[in-house]
Short mmCIF file of C-alpha atoms and ligand atoms in Angstrom, two decimals:
data_model
loop_
_atom_site.label_atom_id
_atom_site.label_comp_id
_atom_site.label_asym_id
_atom_site.label_seq_id
_atom_site.Cartn_x
_atom_site.Cartn_y
_atom_site.Cartn_z
CA MET A 123 64.81 13.38 36.86
CA GLU A 124 61.77 12.51 38.89
CA THR A 125 59.72 9.65 37.57
CA THR A 126 56.15 9.05 38.56
CA LYS A 127 55.95 5.99 40.74
CA VAL A 128 53.32 3.59 39.46
CA ASN A 129 51.37 2.07 42.30
CA GLU A 130 51.26 -1.67 42.28
CA ARG A 131 47.76 -3.03 42.42
CA ILE A 132 46.46 -4.04 45.83
CA PHE A 133 44.33 -7.15 45.57
CA LEU A 134 41.34 -8.35 47.51
CA SER A 135 43.14 -11.61 48.28
CA SER A 136 45.92 -13.02 46.11
CA PRO A 137 48.29 -16.01 46.34
CA HIS A 138 50.91 -15.68 49.07
CA MET A 139 53.62 -18.33 49.06
CA SER A 140 55.73 -18.93 52.18
CA ASP A 141 58.88 -16.87 52.73
CA GLU A 142 60.65 -20.12 53.59
CA GLY A 143 59.96 -21.69 50.19
CA TYR A 144 58.21 -24.76 51.63
CA GLU A 145 56.02 -25.11 48.52
CA MET A 146 59.04 -25.30 46.18
CA GLU A 147 60.66 -28.01 48.31
CA TYR A 148 57.65 -30.29 47.91
CA VAL A 149 57.27 -29.44 44.23
CA LYS A 150 60.97 -30.08 43.64
CA GLU A 151 60.63 -33.46 45.35
CA ALA A 152 57.82 -34.31 42.93
CA PHE A 153 60.06 -33.34 40.00
CA ASP A 154 63.10 -35.17 41.36
CA THR A 155 61.17 -38.41 41.79
CA ASN A 156 59.24 -37.86 38.53
CA TRP A 157 55.95 -38.07 40.43
CA ILE A 158 54.56 -35.27 38.27
CA ALA A 159 51.23 -36.94 37.74
CA PRO A 160 48.85 -38.23 38.55
CA LEU A 161 49.23 -39.25 42.18
CA GLY A 162 52.10 -39.72 44.63
CA GLU A 163 53.51 -38.80 48.04
CA ASN A 164 52.35 -35.19 48.02
CA VAL A 165 48.73 -36.14 47.37
CA ASN A 166 48.77 -38.70 50.19
CA GLY A 167 50.68 -36.33 52.45
CA PHE A 168 48.40 -33.37 51.76
CA GLU A 169 45.30 -35.45 52.47
CA LYS A 170 46.72 -36.72 55.73
CA GLU A 171 48.04 -33.33 56.88
CA LEU A 172 44.84 -31.46 56.05
CA ALA A 173 42.68 -34.12 57.72
CA GLU A 174 44.85 -33.83 60.84
CA LYS A 175 44.75 -30.04 60.80
CA VAL A 176 40.95 -29.90 60.72
CA GLY A 177 40.34 -33.00 62.82
CA SER A 178 38.67 -35.23 60.27
CA LYS A 179 39.24 -38.96 59.81
CA ALA A 180 39.75 -38.93 56.05
CA ALA A 181 40.23 -36.59 53.10
CA ALA A 182 40.27 -36.80 49.31
CA ALA A 183 42.37 -34.27 47.37
CA LEU A 184 40.48 -33.07 44.30
CA SER A 185 40.84 -30.69 41.37
CA SER A 186 38.60 -28.01 42.91
CA GLY A 187 36.26 -27.14 45.73
CA THR A 188 33.40 -27.36 43.25
CA ALA A 189 34.38 -30.96 42.41
CA ALA A 190 34.42 -31.68 46.16
CA ILE A 191 30.87 -30.36 46.56
CA HIS A 192 29.79 -32.42 43.55
CA LEU A 193 31.23 -35.63 44.99
CA ALA A 194 29.81 -34.82 48.45
CA LEU A 195 26.35 -34.66 46.87
CA ARG A 196 26.95 -37.98 45.11
CA ALA A 197 28.26 -39.54 48.32
CA ALA A 198 25.09 -38.30 50.03
CA GLY A 199 23.02 -40.07 47.38
CA VAL A 200 21.55 -36.86 45.92
CA GLY A 201 20.10 -37.56 42.48
CA GLU A 202 17.52 -36.48 39.97
CA GLY A 203 14.65 -34.44 41.40
CA ASP A 204 15.98 -34.46 44.97
CA ILE A 205 15.64 -31.25 46.95
CA VAL A 206 18.78 -29.70 48.44
CA PHE A 207 18.72 -26.67 50.76
CA CYS A 208 21.46 -24.19 49.96
CA PRO A 209 22.25 -20.72 51.32
CA THR A 210 21.22 -18.01 48.90
CA LEU A 211 24.10 -15.73 49.94
CA THR A 212 27.08 -17.57 48.51
CA PHE A 213 29.27 -18.05 45.45
CA SER A 214 27.55 -19.92 42.60
CA ALA A 215 29.99 -22.83 43.06
CA THR A 216 27.97 -23.92 46.09
CA ALA A 217 24.79 -24.27 44.03
CA ASN A 218 26.04 -25.42 40.61
CA PRO A 219 26.80 -29.03 41.64
CA ILE A 220 23.16 -29.42 42.76
CA ILE A 221 22.25 -28.81 39.12
CA TYR A 222 25.01 -31.20 37.91
CA GLN A 223 23.14 -33.90 39.83
CA ASN A 224 19.80 -32.86 38.27
CA ALA A 225 18.62 -32.07 41.78
CA VAL A 226 16.59 -29.03 42.83
CA PRO A 227 18.02 -26.25 45.01
CA VAL A 228 15.86 -24.39 47.50
CA PHE A 229 17.62 -21.23 48.63
CA ILE A 230 17.69 -20.29 52.29
CA ASP A 231 18.13 -16.75 53.60
CA SER A 232 20.90 -15.43 55.87
CA ASP A 233 20.55 -13.87 59.30
CA TYR A 234 22.29 -10.70 60.48
CA LYS A 235 23.84 -12.54 63.43
CA THR A 236 26.09 -14.69 61.24
CA TRP A 237 25.50 -13.54 57.61
CA ASN A 238 25.12 -17.30 57.03
CA MET A 239 22.17 -19.70 56.83
CA CYS A 240 19.36 -18.52 59.07
CA PRO A 241 18.16 -21.38 61.35
CA GLU A 242 14.59 -20.01 61.40
CA ALA A 243 14.45 -19.91 57.60
CA LEU A 244 15.92 -23.42 57.52
CA GLU A 245 13.23 -24.65 59.89
CA GLU A 246 10.55 -23.05 57.74
CA ALA A 247 12.04 -24.77 54.67
CA PHE A 248 11.89 -28.15 56.46
CA GLN A 249 8.16 -27.57 57.07
CA LYS A 250 7.65 -26.70 53.43
CA TYR A 251 9.81 -29.50 51.98
CA PRO A 252 9.81 -32.42 54.44
CA LYS A 253 11.32 -34.73 51.78
CA VAL A 254 14.55 -32.72 51.42
CA LYS A 255 17.57 -34.94 50.73
CA ALA A 256 20.53 -32.81 51.88
CA VAL A 257 21.46 -29.43 53.34
CA ILE A 258 24.53 -27.44 52.31
CA VAL A 259 25.70 -24.82 54.78
CA VAL A 260 28.40 -22.23 53.96
CA HIS A 261 30.81 -20.37 56.26
CA LEU A 262 31.02 -17.13 54.34
CA TYR A 263 34.13 -14.94 54.51
CA GLY A 264 35.43 -17.26 57.23
CA LEU A 265 32.55 -16.57 59.65
CA SER A 266 31.01 -19.73 60.99
CA ALA A 267 27.32 -20.45 60.67
CA ASP A 268 25.21 -21.18 63.77
CA MET A 269 26.25 -24.84 63.74
CA ASP A 270 24.61 -26.06 66.97
CA ARG A 271 21.18 -25.12 65.68
CA ILE A 272 21.78 -26.19 62.09
CA VAL A 273 23.20 -29.60 63.08
CA GLU A 274 20.31 -30.11 65.50
CA LEU A 275 17.74 -29.34 62.79
CA CYS A 276 19.43 -31.67 60.29
CA LYS A 277 19.54 -34.47 62.88
CA LYS A 278 15.91 -33.93 63.81
CA HIS A 279 14.91 -34.26 60.17
CA ASN A 280 17.44 -37.02 59.49
CA VAL A 281 19.04 -35.18 56.59
CA VAL A 282 22.66 -35.26 55.35
CA LEU A 283 24.62 -32.10 56.09
CA ILE A 284 27.38 -30.88 53.77
CA GLU A 285 29.59 -27.97 54.86
CA ASP A 286 31.01 -25.71 52.19
CA ALA A 287 34.05 -24.51 54.12
CA ALA A 288 35.77 -23.21 50.97
CA GLU A 289 36.25 -19.81 52.63
CA SER A 290 36.76 -20.98 56.19
CA LEU A 291 39.96 -23.03 56.39
CA GLY A 292 41.38 -21.95 59.77
CA THR A 293 37.95 -21.03 61.22
CA TYR A 294 36.80 -22.74 64.41
CA TYR A 295 33.31 -22.89 65.89
CA LYS A 296 33.41 -23.51 69.65
CA GLY A 297 36.94 -24.85 69.26
CA ARG A 298 36.09 -27.30 66.52
CA HIS A 299 37.16 -26.75 62.93
CA THR A 300 34.47 -25.76 60.42
CA GLY A 301 33.87 -28.45 57.80
CA THR A 302 33.84 -31.25 60.42
CA PHE A 303 30.31 -30.84 61.80
CA GLY A 304 28.45 -32.23 58.85
CA ASN A 305 28.61 -35.64 57.19
CA TYR A 306 30.91 -34.06 54.59
CA GLY A 307 33.01 -30.93 54.46
CA ILE A 308 34.79 -29.29 51.56
CA PHE A 309 37.70 -26.87 51.23
CA SER A 310 39.00 -24.87 48.27
CA PHE A 311 42.56 -23.90 47.33
CA ASN A 312 41.55 -21.56 44.53
CA GLY A 313 43.84 -18.57 43.89
CA ASN A 314 42.08 -16.12 46.19
CA LYS A 315 41.45 -18.42 49.15
CA ILE A 316 43.40 -18.14 52.42
CA ILE A 317 45.88 -20.72 51.14
CA THR A 318 46.11 -21.77 47.52
CA THR A 319 47.52 -24.52 45.34
CA SER A 320 46.71 -22.43 42.20
CA GLY A 321 43.53 -24.48 42.09
CA GLY A 322 42.27 -27.48 44.01
CA GLY A 323 39.89 -28.76 46.64
CA MET A 324 39.47 -31.28 49.43
CA LEU A 325 36.58 -33.43 50.55
CA VAL A 326 36.68 -34.47 54.21
CA SER A 327 34.58 -36.86 56.25
CA ASP A 328 34.78 -39.25 59.17
CA ASN A 329 33.29 -41.86 56.87
CA GLU A 330 36.45 -43.45 55.40
CA GLU A 331 34.49 -45.75 53.13
CA ARG A 332 32.73 -42.79 51.45
CA ILE A 333 36.04 -40.94 51.02
CA ALA A 334 37.55 -44.01 49.36
CA LYS A 335 34.51 -44.07 47.10
CA ALA A 336 34.99 -40.39 46.24
CA ARG A 337 38.62 -41.09 45.24
CA PHE A 338 37.34 -43.90 43.02
CA TRP A 339 34.79 -41.68 41.29
CA ALA A 340 37.42 -38.93 40.93
CA THR A 341 39.72 -41.26 38.94
CA GLN A 342 37.15 -42.31 36.32
CA SER A 343 35.64 -45.08 38.45
CA ARG A 344 38.12 -47.69 37.30
CA ASP A 345 37.20 -51.10 38.64
CA GLN A 346 39.88 -53.44 39.98
CA ALA A 347 40.80 -55.16 36.73
CA ARG A 348 43.74 -55.42 34.37
CA HIS A 349 41.67 -54.02 31.53
CA TYR A 350 39.67 -50.79 31.67
CA GLN A 351 36.39 -51.69 33.26
CA HIS A 352 33.76 -49.35 34.61
CA SER A 353 30.60 -50.20 36.43
CA GLU A 354 29.87 -46.63 37.54
CA LEU A 355 29.99 -43.14 36.04
CA GLY A 356 33.44 -41.61 36.51
CA PHE A 357 34.99 -38.14 36.79
CA ASN A 358 38.45 -36.71 36.26
CA TYR A 359 38.55 -34.82 39.53
CA ARG A 360 41.80 -35.88 41.23
CA MET A 361 44.44 -33.39 42.40
CA SER A 362 47.87 -33.71 40.80
CA ASN A 363 50.97 -34.50 42.84
CA VAL A 364 52.65 -31.21 41.84
CA VAL A 365 49.67 -29.15 42.96
CA ALA A 366 49.43 -31.13 46.22
CA GLY A 367 53.07 -30.17 46.91
CA ILE A 368 52.10 -26.50 46.86
CA GLY A 369 49.27 -27.32 49.25
CA ARG A 370 51.56 -29.08 51.75
CA GLY A 371 53.82 -26.03 51.82
CA GLN A 372 50.91 -23.62 52.17
CA LEU A 373 49.40 -25.60 55.02
CA LYS A 374 52.54 -24.85 57.06
CA VAL A 375 51.79 -21.11 56.91
CA LEU A 376 48.02 -21.29 57.38
CA ASP A 377 48.19 -20.12 61.02
CA GLN A 378 50.39 -17.17 60.00
CA ARG A 379 47.90 -16.23 57.30
CA VAL A 380 44.99 -16.34 59.75
CA GLU A 381 46.96 -14.13 62.13
CA LYS A 382 47.60 -11.56 59.39
CA LYS A 383 43.96 -11.65 58.23
CA ARG A 384 42.87 -10.94 61.80
CA TYR A 385 45.37 -8.09 62.00
CA ILE A 386 43.91 -6.60 58.80
CA PHE A 387 40.36 -6.90 60.13
CA GLU A 388 41.28 -5.27 63.43
CA PHE A 389 43.09 -2.44 61.62
CA TYR A 390 39.99 -1.63 59.57
CA LYS A 391 37.68 -1.97 62.52
CA ARG A 392 39.77 0.35 64.68
CA GLU A 393 39.90 2.97 61.93
CA LEU A 394 36.47 2.75 60.34
CA ASP A 395 34.00 1.53 62.98
CA GLY A 396 32.02 4.50 64.22
CA LEU A 397 31.81 6.23 60.85
CA GLU A 398 28.16 7.01 60.16
CA GLY A 399 26.35 3.94 58.77
CA VAL A 400 29.31 1.52 59.07
CA GLN A 401 28.75 -1.88 60.57
CA PHE A 402 31.43 -4.58 60.44
CA MET A 403 30.71 -8.23 59.80
CA PRO A 404 29.37 -9.92 62.92
CA SER A 405 31.45 -11.52 65.64
CA ASN A 406 29.89 -14.17 67.81
CA GLU A 407 31.20 -15.57 71.08
CA TRP A 408 31.41 -19.09 69.57
CA ASP A 409 33.42 -17.99 66.56
CA ALA A 410 37.18 -17.98 65.88
CA PRO A 411 37.09 -16.78 62.26
CA ASN A 412 39.92 -16.83 59.73
CA TYR A 413 38.87 -13.32 58.58
CA TRP A 414 39.33 -14.37 54.95
CA LEU A 415 37.75 -11.14 53.68
CA SER A 416 37.19 -8.15 55.96
CA SER A 417 33.66 -7.04 55.19
CA MET A 418 31.19 -4.43 56.36
CA THR A 419 27.80 -2.97 55.52
CA LEU A 420 27.00 0.68 54.84
CA THR A 421 23.57 2.09 55.58
CA GLY A 422 24.36 5.81 55.75
CA LYS A 423 25.05 8.45 53.14
CA VAL A 424 28.25 6.83 51.85
CA ARG A 425 27.27 3.92 49.60
CA PRO A 426 29.30 0.80 48.66
CA ILE A 427 29.72 2.09 45.11
CA ASP A 428 31.51 5.18 46.46
CA ILE A 429 34.09 2.95 48.11
CA PHE A 430 34.51 0.69 45.07
CA LYS A 431 35.10 3.73 42.84
CA ALA A 432 37.43 5.58 45.20
CA LEU A 433 39.61 2.49 45.72
CA GLU A 434 39.60 1.51 42.05
CA ALA A 435 40.88 5.00 41.16
CA GLU A 436 43.97 4.13 43.23
CA ASN A 437 44.33 0.67 41.69
CA ILE A 438 42.96 -1.08 44.78
CA GLU A 439 40.54 -3.97 44.49
CA SER A 440 37.36 -4.26 46.57
CA ARG A 441 34.01 -5.82 45.80
CA PRO A 442 30.38 -6.26 46.81
CA VAL A 443 29.16 -9.07 49.01
CA TRP A 444 27.99 -12.12 46.98
CA LYS A 445 24.86 -11.52 44.94
CA PRO A 446 22.23 -13.93 46.31
CA MET A 447 21.49 -17.00 44.21
CA HIS A 448 17.72 -16.37 44.16
CA MET A 449 18.46 -13.04 42.40
CA GLN A 450 20.63 -14.69 39.71
CA PRO A 451 19.10 -15.06 36.24
CA PHE A 452 20.12 -18.71 36.14
CA PHE A 453 18.72 -19.64 39.55
CA GLU A 454 15.74 -17.31 40.02
CA LYS A 455 13.22 -19.99 39.00
CA TYR A 456 14.00 -21.97 42.16
CA ASP A 457 12.26 -21.39 45.48
CA TYR A 458 13.65 -19.14 48.16
CA VAL A 459 12.75 -19.13 51.86
CA GLY A 460 13.48 -16.02 53.88
CA THR A 461 12.92 -12.38 54.64
CA ALA A 462 15.36 -10.65 52.27
CA VAL A 463 18.24 -10.34 54.75
CA SER A 464 20.64 -11.58 52.06
CA GLU A 465 19.31 -8.92 49.66
CA LYS A 466 20.09 -6.20 52.20
CA LEU A 467 23.58 -7.61 52.80
CA PHE A 468 24.18 -7.61 49.06
CA GLU A 469 22.86 -4.07 48.67
CA ASN A 470 24.94 -2.65 51.51
CA GLY A 471 27.95 -4.96 51.70
CA VAL A 472 31.60 -4.15 50.95
CA CYS A 473 34.49 -6.61 50.96
CA LEU A 474 37.65 -4.67 51.73
CA PRO A 475 41.11 -5.53 50.40
CA SER A 476 42.33 -8.38 52.60
CA ASP A 477 45.54 -9.44 50.92
CA THR A 478 48.00 -10.84 53.45
CA LYS A 479 50.93 -9.23 51.60
CA MET A 480 49.65 -5.72 52.44
CA THR A 481 51.90 -3.53 54.58
CA ASP A 482 50.76 -1.09 57.27
CA ALA A 483 51.39 1.68 54.74
CA ASP A 484 48.98 -0.01 52.31
CA LEU A 485 46.36 -0.33 55.04
CA ALA A 486 46.82 3.28 56.13
CA LYS A 487 46.40 4.43 52.55
CA ILE A 488 43.20 2.41 52.08
CA VAL A 489 41.73 3.71 55.32
CA GLU A 490 42.58 7.29 54.35
CA ILE A 491 40.85 6.95 50.96
CA ILE A 492 37.76 5.52 52.62
CA LYS A 493 37.58 8.03 55.47
CA LYS A 494 37.73 10.94 53.01
CA LEU A 495 34.35 9.87 51.63
CA TRP A 496 32.75 10.88 54.91
CA CYS A 497 34.21 14.39 54.69
CA GLU A 498 32.72 15.23 51.31
C1 LIG B 1075 35.73 -20.64 46.16
C2 LIG B 1075 34.44 -21.20 46.60
C3 LIG B 1075 33.97 -22.42 46.12
C4 LIG B 1075 34.58 -23.16 44.97
O1 LIG B 1075 35.86 -23.55 45.08
P1 LIG B 1075 36.73 -23.83 43.74
O2 LIG B 1075 37.95 -24.47 44.29
O3 LIG B 1075 37.00 -22.49 43.12
O4 LIG B 1075 35.95 -24.72 42.86
C5 LIG B 1075 32.80 -22.95 46.65
N1 LIG B 1075 32.12 -22.30 47.57
C6 LIG B 1075 32.50 -21.10 48.05
C7 LIG B 1075 31.68 -20.44 49.09
C8 LIG B 1075 33.67 -20.49 47.57
O5 LIG B 1075 34.03 -19.30 48.01
#
């Protein structure tokens, strides 16, 4: 008797452990030595290995990318009432820690060339708010921002630069890893990122003293004393030794994952570029992206919603480009500098399924579903 085959869901980007079982080896080691929590060899090893991979002097393993942004802001001395420039086109996790610090975000528009922070809008914001305390730049979907110009502007105005590289582990700008241009960089190992620890983050910097300070804050700011003594506000933000073991294993397959993500992007581009109204995410000569999510904009008769619906009907996940922060009910009271590029990207953007476990058959099926929309 024939049974109907139920399609397994195809995800946008889901956890993908190594075929070799590297993660389990490190986790098993943690179990065998009873270094389950809180710290231990895997935490130290993961910090060292990630710092080496990206070319940073020091790293602090934390419970999330959001925690890393929060501690970067604290390390930068951002406090009550301080202004922080933040891209409007991003995930809310970039902006939330600004509010944790009782600081004030000013949202900066994107440009079409990078989809990331627009240097002209940034310059305009510097004119408007000369007392700004810090700038956060994001490398969305693994595309790098225009770092030469952004770094130059931050230097000119003597302002701390924090790079939210949560989506860009494995992305290089002019041969240098994203997250290492600013005073601080952060990475995320959340479940849908290019590598994952189930949840976690990393703060990197060449300033070893500030990284040591971040580790101190992340473990409840316990002073050197036999008793529990605290002279500063503390946080419970440290990564556990079990989780760090997963991260060490995942780091070994990062290059493979980038390769597969690029393959996925090139597959889509080959098949879909040229359809009326389709424009793929930008590629710039300076950029070696990790292609975390293959994304495109649609400005013709087929709209993003048509793609979301057609794919969802086949149990395939896709989603819009981030909704800009200045359009969010929670953040709309804050200022925004720009010309609505981010609004257009949101309106027209589609993030295609970019799961590294997809087969060619999966990709062919997705492309077929999408192409059909142009025949209707
Ligand atoms: C995922 C993400 C974060 C937050 O990372 P978590 O580890 O989930 O806290 C921050 N910024 C951007 C742009 C992200 O995509």
